[in-house]
Coordinates of C-alpha atoms in Angstrom, one line a residue:
X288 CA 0.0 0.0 0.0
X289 CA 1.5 3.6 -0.8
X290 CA 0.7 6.8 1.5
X291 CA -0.3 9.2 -0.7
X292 CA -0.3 13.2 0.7
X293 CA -2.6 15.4 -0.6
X294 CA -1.8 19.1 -0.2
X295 CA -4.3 22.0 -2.0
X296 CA -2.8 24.9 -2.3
X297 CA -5.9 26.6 -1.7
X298 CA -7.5 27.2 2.0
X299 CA -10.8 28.7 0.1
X300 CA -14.0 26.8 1.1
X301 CA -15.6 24.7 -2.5
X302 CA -12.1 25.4 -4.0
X303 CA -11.8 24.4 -7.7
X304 CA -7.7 23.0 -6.3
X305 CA -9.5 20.5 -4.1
X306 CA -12.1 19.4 -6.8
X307 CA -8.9 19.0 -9.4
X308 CA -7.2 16.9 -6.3
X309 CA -10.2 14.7 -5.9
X310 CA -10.3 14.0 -9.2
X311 CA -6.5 13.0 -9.6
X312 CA -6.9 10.4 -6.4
X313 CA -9.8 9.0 -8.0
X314 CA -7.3 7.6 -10.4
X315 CA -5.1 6.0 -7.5
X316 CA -5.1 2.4 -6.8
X317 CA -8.0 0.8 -4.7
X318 CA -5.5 0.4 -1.8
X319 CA -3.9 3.4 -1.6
X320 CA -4.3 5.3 1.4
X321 CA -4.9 9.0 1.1
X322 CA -4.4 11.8 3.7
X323 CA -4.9 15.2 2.6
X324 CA -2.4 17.1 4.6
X325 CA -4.1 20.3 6.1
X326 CA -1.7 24.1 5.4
X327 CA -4.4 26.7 6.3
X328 CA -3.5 26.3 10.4
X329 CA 0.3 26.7 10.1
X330 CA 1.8 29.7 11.7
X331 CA 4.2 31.4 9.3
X332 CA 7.5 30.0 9.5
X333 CA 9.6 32.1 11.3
X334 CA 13.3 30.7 12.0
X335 CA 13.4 31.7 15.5
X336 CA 10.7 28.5 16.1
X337 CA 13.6 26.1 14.5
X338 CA 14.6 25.1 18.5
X339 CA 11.5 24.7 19.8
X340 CA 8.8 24.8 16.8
X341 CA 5.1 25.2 17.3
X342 CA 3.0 22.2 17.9
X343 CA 1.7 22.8 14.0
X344 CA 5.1 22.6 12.7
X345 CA 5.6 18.9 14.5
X346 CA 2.9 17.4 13.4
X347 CA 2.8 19.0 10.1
X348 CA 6.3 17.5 9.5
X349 CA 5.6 14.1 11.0
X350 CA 2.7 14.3 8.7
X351 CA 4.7 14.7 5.3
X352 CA 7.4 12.4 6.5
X353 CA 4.9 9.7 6.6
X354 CA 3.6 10.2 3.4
X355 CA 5.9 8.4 0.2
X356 CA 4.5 10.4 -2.6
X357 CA 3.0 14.0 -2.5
X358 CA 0.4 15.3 -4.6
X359 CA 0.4 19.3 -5.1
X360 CA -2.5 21.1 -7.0
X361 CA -2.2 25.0 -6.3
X362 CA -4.1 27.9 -7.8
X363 CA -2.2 30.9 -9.3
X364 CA -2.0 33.8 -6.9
X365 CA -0.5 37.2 -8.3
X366 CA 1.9 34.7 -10.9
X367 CA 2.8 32.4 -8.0
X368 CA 1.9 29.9 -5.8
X369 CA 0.2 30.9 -2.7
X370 CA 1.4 31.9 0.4
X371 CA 0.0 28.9 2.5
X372 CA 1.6 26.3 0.0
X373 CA 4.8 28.4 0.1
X374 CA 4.6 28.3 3.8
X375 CA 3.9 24.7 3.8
X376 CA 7.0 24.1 1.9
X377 CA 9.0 26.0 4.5
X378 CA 7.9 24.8 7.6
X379 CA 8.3 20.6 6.2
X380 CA 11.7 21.9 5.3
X381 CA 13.4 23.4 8.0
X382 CA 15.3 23.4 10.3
X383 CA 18.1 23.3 8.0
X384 CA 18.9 19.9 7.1
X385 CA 15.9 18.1 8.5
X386 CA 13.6 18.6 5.8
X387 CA 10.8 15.7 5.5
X388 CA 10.6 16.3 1.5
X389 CA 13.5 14.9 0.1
X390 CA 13.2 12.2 -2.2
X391 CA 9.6 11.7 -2.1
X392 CA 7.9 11.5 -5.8
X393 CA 6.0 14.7 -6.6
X394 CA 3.0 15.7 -9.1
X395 CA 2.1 19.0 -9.5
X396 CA -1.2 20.5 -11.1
X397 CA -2.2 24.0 -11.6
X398 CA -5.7 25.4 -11.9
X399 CA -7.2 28.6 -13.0
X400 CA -10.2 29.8 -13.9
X401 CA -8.7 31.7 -16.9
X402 CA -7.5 30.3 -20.4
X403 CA -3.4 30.4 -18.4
X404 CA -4.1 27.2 -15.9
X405 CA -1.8 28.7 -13.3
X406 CA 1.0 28.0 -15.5
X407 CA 3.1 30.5 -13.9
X408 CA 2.3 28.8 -10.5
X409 CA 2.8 25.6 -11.6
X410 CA 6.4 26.2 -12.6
X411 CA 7.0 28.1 -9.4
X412 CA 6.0 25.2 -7.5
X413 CA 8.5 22.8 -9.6
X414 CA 11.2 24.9 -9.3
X415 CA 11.1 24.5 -5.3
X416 CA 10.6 20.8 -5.8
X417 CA 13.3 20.8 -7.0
X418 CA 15.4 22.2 -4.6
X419 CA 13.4 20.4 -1.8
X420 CA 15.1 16.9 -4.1
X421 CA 11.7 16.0 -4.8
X422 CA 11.7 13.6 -8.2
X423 CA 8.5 15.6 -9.9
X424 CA 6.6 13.6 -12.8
X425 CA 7.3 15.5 -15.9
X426 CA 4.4 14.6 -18.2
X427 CA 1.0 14.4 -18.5
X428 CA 1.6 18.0 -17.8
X429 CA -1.6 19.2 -15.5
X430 CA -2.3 22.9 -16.3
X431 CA -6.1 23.0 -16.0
X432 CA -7.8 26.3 -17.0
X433 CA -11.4 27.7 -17.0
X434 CA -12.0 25.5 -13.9
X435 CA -15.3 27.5 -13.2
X436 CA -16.6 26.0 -16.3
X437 CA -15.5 22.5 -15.4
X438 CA -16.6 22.4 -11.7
X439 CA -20.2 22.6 -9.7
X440 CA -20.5 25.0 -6.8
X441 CA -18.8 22.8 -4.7
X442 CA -15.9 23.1 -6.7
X443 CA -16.1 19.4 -7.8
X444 CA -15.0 19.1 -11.9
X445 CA -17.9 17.7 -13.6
X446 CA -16.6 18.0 -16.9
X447 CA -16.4 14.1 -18.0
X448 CA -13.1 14.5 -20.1
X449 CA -11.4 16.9 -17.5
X450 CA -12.6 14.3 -15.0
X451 CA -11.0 10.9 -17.0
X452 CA -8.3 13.2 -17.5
X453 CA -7.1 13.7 -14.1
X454 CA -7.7 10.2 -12.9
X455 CA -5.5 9.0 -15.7
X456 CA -2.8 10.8 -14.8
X457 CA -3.4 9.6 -10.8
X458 CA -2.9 6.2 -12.3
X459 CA 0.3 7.2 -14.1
X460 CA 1.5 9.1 -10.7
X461 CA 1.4 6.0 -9.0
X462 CA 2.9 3.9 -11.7
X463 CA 5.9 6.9 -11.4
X464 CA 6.0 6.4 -7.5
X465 CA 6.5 2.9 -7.4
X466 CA 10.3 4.0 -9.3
X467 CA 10.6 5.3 -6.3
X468 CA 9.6 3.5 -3.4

């Protein structure tokens, strides 16, 4: 069984990253076992908490290091990622040295609801992965635009071939994790 972490880059209530999320997982094996790892309580990171780090930090970090792959799906904030999911990063990478990401297989999608998919973000993103020495699949590339026209009010995609889409590519995430692990 492979531990699969789940982090939106969204905190928004009925966000369109969590719908894209769902739908990628949908296309992970029957036994894999998926924990969507929660960003919106972490206290910015601050490297004065490196010696004695908040209680979020801890179990944040615990969190990622028992996960073997990590699945990203941010929105595009002001050309970027946003803040949360860059804070995330942080936090589950210091203190110096200790960070929990290293070597764990990474996809990243990007979601927008303009025609650009948060293709900005989504390299953003990869280029921290890659410091972080996270082995990031590299194709199908997941740059999903117009995601108000593919989702409910929930934020759920109901478009069928955005749908089939995504779970593909879960299924060829976890066919690129098993390199891996």
């Amino acid at each position: 069984m492979t531990k699969y972490g789940v982090i939106v880059g969204s905190t928004r209530k009925n966000s369109y990253s969590k719908g894209v999320a769902d739908a990628i997982v949908a296309g992970l094996p029957e036994d894999s076992e998926v924990t969507y790892l929660d960003i919106a309580s972490l206290p910015l990171y601050n490297q004065d908490y490196d010696a004695d780090s908040p209680a979020e930090y801890t179990k944040f970090r615990n969190e990622v290091a028992a996960q073997d792959a990590i699945i990203f799906v941010t929105p595009e904030h002001n050309r970027s990622i946003s803040a949360a999911l860059k804070n995330a990063l942080d936090v589950a990478s210091r203190p110096w040295g200790e960070s929990v990401w290293a070597g764990k297989p990474a996809l990243v999608a990007s979601q927008s609801i303009s025609g650009i998919s948060g293709v900005l973000a989504h390299h953003t993103l990869r280029k921290s992965l890659v410091f972080l020495d996270m082995p990031t699949m590299q194709q199908p590339e997941l740059y999903i635009g117009n995601t108000d026209k593919l989702s409910d009010a929930e934020g759920h995609i109901t478009n069928e071939g955005t749908k089939n889409f995504l779970a593909d590519s879960g299924k060829k995430f976890s066919e690129f994790t098993k390199k891996f692990i």
